[in-house]
Coordinates of C-alpha atoms in Angstrom, one line a residue:
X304 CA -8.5 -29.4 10.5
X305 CA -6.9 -25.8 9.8
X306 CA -6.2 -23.8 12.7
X307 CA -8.3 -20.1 13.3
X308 CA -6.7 -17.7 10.9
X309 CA -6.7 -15.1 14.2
X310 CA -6.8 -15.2 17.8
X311 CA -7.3 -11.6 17.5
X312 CA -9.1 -10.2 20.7
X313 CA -12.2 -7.9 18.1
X314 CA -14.5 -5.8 20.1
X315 CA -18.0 -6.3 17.9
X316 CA -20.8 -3.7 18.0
X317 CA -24.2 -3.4 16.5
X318 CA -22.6 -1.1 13.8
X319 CA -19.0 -2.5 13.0
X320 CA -16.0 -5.0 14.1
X321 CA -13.0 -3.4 16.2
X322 CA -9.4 -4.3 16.8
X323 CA -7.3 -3.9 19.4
X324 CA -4.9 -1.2 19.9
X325 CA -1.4 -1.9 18.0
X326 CA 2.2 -0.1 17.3
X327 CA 3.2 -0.8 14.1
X328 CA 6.9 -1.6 13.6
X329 CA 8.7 0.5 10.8
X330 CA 11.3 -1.6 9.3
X331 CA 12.1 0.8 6.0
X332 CA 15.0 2.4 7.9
X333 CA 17.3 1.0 5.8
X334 CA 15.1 1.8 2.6
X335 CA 17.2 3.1 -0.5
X336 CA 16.0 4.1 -3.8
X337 CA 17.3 6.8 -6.1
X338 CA 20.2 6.5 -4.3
X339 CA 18.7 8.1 -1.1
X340 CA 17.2 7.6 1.9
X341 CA 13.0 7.2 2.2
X342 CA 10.5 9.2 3.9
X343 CA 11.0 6.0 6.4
X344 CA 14.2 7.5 7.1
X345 CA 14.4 9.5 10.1
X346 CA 16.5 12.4 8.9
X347 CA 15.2 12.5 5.6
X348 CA 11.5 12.7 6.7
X349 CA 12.2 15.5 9.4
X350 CA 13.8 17.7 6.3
X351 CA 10.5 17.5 4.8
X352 CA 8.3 18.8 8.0
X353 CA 7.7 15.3 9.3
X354 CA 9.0 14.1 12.8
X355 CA 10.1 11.2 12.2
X356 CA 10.1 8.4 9.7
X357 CA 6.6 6.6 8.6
X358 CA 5.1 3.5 8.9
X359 CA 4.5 2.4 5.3
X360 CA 1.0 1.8 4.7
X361 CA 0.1 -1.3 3.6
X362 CA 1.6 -2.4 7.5
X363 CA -1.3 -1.4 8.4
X364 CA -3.9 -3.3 6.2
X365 CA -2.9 -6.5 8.5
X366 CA -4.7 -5.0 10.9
X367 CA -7.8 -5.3 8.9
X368 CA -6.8 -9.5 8.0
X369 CA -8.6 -10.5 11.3
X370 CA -12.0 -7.9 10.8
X371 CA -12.3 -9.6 7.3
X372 CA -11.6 -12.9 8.4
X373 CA -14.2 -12.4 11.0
X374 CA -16.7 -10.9 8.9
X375 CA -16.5 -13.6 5.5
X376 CA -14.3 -16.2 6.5
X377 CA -12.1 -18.4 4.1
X378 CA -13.4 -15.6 1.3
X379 CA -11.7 -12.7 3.0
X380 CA -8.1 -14.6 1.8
X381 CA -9.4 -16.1 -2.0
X382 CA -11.1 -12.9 -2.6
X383 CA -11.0 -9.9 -0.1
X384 CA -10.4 -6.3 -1.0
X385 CA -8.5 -3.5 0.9
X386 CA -9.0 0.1 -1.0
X387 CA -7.5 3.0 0.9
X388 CA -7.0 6.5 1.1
X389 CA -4.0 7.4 3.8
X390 CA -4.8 10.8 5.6
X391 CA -2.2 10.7 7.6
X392 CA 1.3 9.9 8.8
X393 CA 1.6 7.3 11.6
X394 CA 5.1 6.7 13.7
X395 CA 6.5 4.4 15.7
X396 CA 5.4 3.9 18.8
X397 CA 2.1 5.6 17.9
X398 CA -1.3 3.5 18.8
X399 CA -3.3 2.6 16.0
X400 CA -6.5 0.9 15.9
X401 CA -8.7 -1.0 13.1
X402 CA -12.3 -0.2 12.3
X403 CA -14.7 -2.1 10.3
X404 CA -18.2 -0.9 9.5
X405 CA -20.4 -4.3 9.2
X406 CA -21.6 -4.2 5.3
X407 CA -25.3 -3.4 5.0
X408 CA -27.4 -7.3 4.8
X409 CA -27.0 -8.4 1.0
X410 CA -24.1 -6.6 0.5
X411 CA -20.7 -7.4 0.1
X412 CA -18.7 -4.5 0.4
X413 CA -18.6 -1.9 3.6
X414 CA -16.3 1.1 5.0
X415 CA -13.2 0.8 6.6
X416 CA -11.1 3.1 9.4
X417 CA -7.7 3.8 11.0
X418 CA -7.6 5.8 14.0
X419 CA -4.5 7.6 16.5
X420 CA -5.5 7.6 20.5
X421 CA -6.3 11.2 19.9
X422 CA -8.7 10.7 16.9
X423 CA -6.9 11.2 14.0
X424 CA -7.4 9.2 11.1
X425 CA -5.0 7.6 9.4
X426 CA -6.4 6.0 6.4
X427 CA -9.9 5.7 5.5
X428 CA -11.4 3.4 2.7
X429 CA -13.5 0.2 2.0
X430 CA -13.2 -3.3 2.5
X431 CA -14.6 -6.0 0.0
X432 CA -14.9 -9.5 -1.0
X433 CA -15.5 -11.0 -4.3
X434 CA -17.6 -8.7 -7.2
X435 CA -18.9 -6.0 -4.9
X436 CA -20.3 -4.5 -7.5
X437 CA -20.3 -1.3 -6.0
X438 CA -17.3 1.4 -6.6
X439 CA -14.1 0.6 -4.1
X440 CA -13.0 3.7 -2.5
X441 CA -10.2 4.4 -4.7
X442 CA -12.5 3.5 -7.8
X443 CA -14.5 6.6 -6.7
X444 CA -11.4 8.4 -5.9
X445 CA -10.1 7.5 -9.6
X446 CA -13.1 9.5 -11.1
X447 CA -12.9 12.3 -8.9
X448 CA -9.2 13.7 -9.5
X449 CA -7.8 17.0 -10.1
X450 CA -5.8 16.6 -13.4
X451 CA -1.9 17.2 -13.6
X452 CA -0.8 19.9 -14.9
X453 CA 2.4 21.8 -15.7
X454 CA 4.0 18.5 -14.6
X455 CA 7.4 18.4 -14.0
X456 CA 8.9 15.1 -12.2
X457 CA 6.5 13.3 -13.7
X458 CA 6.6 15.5 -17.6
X459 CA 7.7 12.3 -19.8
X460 CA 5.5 9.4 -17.9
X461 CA 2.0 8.9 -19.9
X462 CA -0.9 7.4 -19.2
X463 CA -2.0 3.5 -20.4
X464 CA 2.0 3.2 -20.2
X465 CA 2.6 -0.2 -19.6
X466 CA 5.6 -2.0 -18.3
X467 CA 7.3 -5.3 -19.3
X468 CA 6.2 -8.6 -17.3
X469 CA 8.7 -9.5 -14.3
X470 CA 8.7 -12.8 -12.2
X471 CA 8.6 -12.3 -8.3
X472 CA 9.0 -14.5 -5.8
X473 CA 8.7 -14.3 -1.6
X474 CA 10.5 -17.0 0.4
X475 CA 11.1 -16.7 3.8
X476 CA 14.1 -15.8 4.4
X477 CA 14.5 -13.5 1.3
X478 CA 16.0 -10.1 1.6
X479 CA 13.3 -8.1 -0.7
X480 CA 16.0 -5.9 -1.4
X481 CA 16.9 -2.6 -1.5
X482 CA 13.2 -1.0 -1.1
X483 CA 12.4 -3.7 1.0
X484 CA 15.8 -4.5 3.4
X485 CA 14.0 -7.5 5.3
X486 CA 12.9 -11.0 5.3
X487 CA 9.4 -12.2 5.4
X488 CA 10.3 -14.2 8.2
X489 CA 11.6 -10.9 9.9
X490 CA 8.8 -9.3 9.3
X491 CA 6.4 -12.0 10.5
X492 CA 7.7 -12.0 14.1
X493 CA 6.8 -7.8 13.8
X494 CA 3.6 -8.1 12.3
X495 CA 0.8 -6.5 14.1
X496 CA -1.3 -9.7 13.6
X497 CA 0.0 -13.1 13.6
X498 CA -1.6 -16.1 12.1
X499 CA -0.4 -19.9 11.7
X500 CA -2.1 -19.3 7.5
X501 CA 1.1 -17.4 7.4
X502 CA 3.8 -19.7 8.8
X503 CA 2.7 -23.4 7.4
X504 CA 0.6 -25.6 5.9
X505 CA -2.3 -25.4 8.8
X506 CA -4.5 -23.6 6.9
X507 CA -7.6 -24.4 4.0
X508 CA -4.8 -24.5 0.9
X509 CA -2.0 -26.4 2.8
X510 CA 0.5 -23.9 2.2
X511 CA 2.0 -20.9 4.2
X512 CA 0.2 -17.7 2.7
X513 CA 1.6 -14.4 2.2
X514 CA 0.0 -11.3 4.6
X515 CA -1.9 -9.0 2.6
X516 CA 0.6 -6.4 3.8
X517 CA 3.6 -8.1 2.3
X518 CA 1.6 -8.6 -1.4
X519 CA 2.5 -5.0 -1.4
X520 CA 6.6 -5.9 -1.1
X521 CA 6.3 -8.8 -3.3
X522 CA 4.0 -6.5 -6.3
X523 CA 6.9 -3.7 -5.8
X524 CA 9.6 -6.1 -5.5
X525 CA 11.1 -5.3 -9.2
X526 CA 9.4 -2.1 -10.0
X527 CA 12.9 -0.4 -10.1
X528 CA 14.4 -3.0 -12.5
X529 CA 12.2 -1.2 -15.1
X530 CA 11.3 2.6 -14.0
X531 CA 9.2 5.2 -14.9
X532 CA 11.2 7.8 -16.8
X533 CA 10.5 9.9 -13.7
X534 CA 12.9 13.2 -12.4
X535 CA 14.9 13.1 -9.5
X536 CA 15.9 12.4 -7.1
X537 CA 13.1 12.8 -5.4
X538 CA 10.9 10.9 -2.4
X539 CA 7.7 9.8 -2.6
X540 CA 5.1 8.3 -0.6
X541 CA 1.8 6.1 -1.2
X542 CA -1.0 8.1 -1.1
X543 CA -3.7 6.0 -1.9
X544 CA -3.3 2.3 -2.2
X545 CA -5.8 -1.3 -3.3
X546 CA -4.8 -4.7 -3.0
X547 CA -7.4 -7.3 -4.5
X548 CA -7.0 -10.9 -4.7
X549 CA -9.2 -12.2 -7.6
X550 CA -8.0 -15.9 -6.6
X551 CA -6.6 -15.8 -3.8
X552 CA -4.5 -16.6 -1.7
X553 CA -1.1 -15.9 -3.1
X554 CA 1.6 -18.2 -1.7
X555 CA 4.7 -18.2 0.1
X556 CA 8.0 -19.6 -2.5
X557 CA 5.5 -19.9 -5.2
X558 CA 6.8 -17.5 -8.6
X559 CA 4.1 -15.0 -10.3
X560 CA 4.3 -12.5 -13.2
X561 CA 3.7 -9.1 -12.5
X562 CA 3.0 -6.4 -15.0
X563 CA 2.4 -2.9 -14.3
X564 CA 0.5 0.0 -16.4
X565 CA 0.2 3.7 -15.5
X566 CA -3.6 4.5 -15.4
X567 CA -4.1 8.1 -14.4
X568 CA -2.0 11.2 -13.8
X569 CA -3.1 13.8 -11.0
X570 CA -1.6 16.8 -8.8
X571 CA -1.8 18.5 -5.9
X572 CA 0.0 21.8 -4.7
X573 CA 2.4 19.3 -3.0
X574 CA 2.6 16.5 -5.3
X575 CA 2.7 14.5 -8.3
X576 CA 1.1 11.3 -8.4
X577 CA 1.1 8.5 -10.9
X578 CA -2.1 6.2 -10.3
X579 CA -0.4 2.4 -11.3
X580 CA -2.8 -0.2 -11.9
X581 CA -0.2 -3.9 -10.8
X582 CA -1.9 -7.1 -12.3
X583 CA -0.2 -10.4 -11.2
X584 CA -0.8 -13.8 -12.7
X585 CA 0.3 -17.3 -11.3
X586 CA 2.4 -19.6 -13.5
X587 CA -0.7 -20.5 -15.7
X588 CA -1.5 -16.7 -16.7
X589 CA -4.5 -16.7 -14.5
X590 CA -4.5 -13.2 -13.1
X591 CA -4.9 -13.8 -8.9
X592 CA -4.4 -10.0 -7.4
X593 CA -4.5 -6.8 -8.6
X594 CA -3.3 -3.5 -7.1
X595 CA -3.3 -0.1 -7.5
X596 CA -1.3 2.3 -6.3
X597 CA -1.0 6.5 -6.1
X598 CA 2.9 6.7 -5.5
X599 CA 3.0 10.8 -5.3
X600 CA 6.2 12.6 -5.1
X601 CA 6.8 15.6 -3.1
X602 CA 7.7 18.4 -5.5
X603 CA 9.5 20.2 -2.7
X604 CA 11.9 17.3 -2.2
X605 CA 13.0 17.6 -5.7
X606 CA 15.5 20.5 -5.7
X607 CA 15.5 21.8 -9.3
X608 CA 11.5 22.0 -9.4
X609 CA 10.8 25.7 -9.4
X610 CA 13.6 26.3 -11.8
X611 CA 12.3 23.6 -13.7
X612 CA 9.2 24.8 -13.4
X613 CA 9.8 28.0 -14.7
X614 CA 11.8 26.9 -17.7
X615 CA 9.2 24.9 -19.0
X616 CA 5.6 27.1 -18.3
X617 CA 7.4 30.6 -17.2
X618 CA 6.4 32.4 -14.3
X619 CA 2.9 32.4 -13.0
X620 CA 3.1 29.1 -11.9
X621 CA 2.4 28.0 -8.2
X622 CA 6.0 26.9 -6.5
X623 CA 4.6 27.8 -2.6
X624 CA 5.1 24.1 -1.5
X625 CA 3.5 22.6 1.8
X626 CA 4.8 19.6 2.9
X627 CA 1.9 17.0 3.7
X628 CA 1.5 15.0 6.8
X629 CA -0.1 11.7 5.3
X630 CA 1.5 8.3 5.2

């Protein structure tokens, strides 16, 4: 018989399914892309107003594994559904705590919460199994965006562009690389939630199962083998962020396809964002996950932007840049 996916002390109301208090570990200190140091970087954060480097946000969507897992069982890992929209910065050290809003009866999709010791909210979103047939959170958000314009990191990428298929794979002890400098192994003795579906075979498929928090690494694994014809350098962060499993679970040592295709375009006085839509299919070319992503880059941290600016659209154009606080 498999062991419980959690032993996950939850705090259940009338109204939703609680966690306990966690501190995330950061382990992006070492992160290098472009050439440069993240927004997990400590010095390179603080330059752009933060205090300190980030906690990257899918860490904290394993905070949600044991609320699902409570909530719809073995479906939470063949066909569960994070969608989020990250408000705000979290560092380490910081207390963080999961919230799940019990779906209404007949339903199969219900709203999900990340909250600081002093109330601030870290991420907000839904949570989902199987054909919800309702609009995830970023599925609304995707219809409600304020168009880019007078792009200029972002001034040759296009929408429906659409990359060429790569072939990932997670074992675990495989250095993810540069973007991801650690192990899966490493990371599971960090991980806010531990589970023995994560180590071995004790589980419903007989096979260790890779954390919804790492399908994140293993989608972005490659993405800088074949780039978007982006400016820079320049750092970014994920704004908004979904990770679906259609069949599910994906597995530890086992090799998939990913392919990955630009699907909106939208600005802020800040950023730049490029909405990418990841689809990822096993080794019969049965699409198992999805996820989509809002990687926005912070104009400010690009250091020929307002001349750029300028040279392409003239004056007139807003270059007053406020550096966000969101994760």
């Amino acid at each position: 018989m498999a062991a419980n996916a959690f032993d996950t002390e939850i705090t259940e109301t009338t109204e939703a399914l609680i966690g306990p208090w966690r501190q995330p570990r950061q382990m992006l200190h070492a992160q290098v892309y472009d050439a440069h140091a993240s927004i997990h970087d400590d010095a390179t954060a603080q330059k752009l107003g933060f205090k300190g480097g980030t906690i990257e946000g899918p860490t904290h969507f394993s905070q949600f594994a044991p609320l699902g897992a409570r909530l719809w069982g073995q479906a939470w890992f063949e066909s569960g559904c994070l969608s989020a929209h990250y408000r705000n910065a979290c560092f380490e050290g910081e207390e963080v705590q999961a919230i799940l809003q019990k779906p209404l009866p007949g339903t199969s999709q219900c709203q999900i919460q990340m909250v600081k010791r002093d109330g601030t909210e870290v991420l907000r979103g839904t949570a989902s199994v199987g054909d919800a047939q309702v609009a995830t959170a970023l599925e609304a958000r995707l219809g409600e965006l304020k168009p880019l314009s007078d792009p200029v990191i972002l001034r040759d990428v296009k929408v429906a562009q659409t990359g060429k298929r790569q072939t990932v794979r997670m074992a675990f002890d495989q250095n993810m690389g540069d973007l991801y400098p650690f192990s899966l192994r490493q990371k599971l003795a960090v991980i806010t939630e531990t589970s023995p579906y994560y180590s071995g075979a004790d589980n419903p498929w007989n096979r260790a199962i890779i954390p919804m928090e790492m399908l994140s690494v293993l989608f972005q694994y490659r993405s800088k083998d074949d780039p978007l014809p982006t400016k820079g350098p320049a750092v970014g962060l994920f704004a908004d962020q979904e990770i679906r499993l259609v069949k599910g679970p994906l597995f530890v040592d086992e090799e998939y396809e990913v392919e990955r295709e630009v699907v909106a375009l939208s600005g802020s006085r800040r950023t730049e964002s490029a909405w990418i839509k990841t689809r990822v299919f096993d080794k019969a070319g049965t699409m198992v996950a999805t996820m989509l992503l809002n990687m926005a880059t912070l104009k400010d941290s690009y250091a020929p932007y307002e001349e750029e600016h300028r040279r392409l659209y003239g004056a007139g154009g807003n270059t007053t840049l406020v550096i966000p606080g969101r994760a």
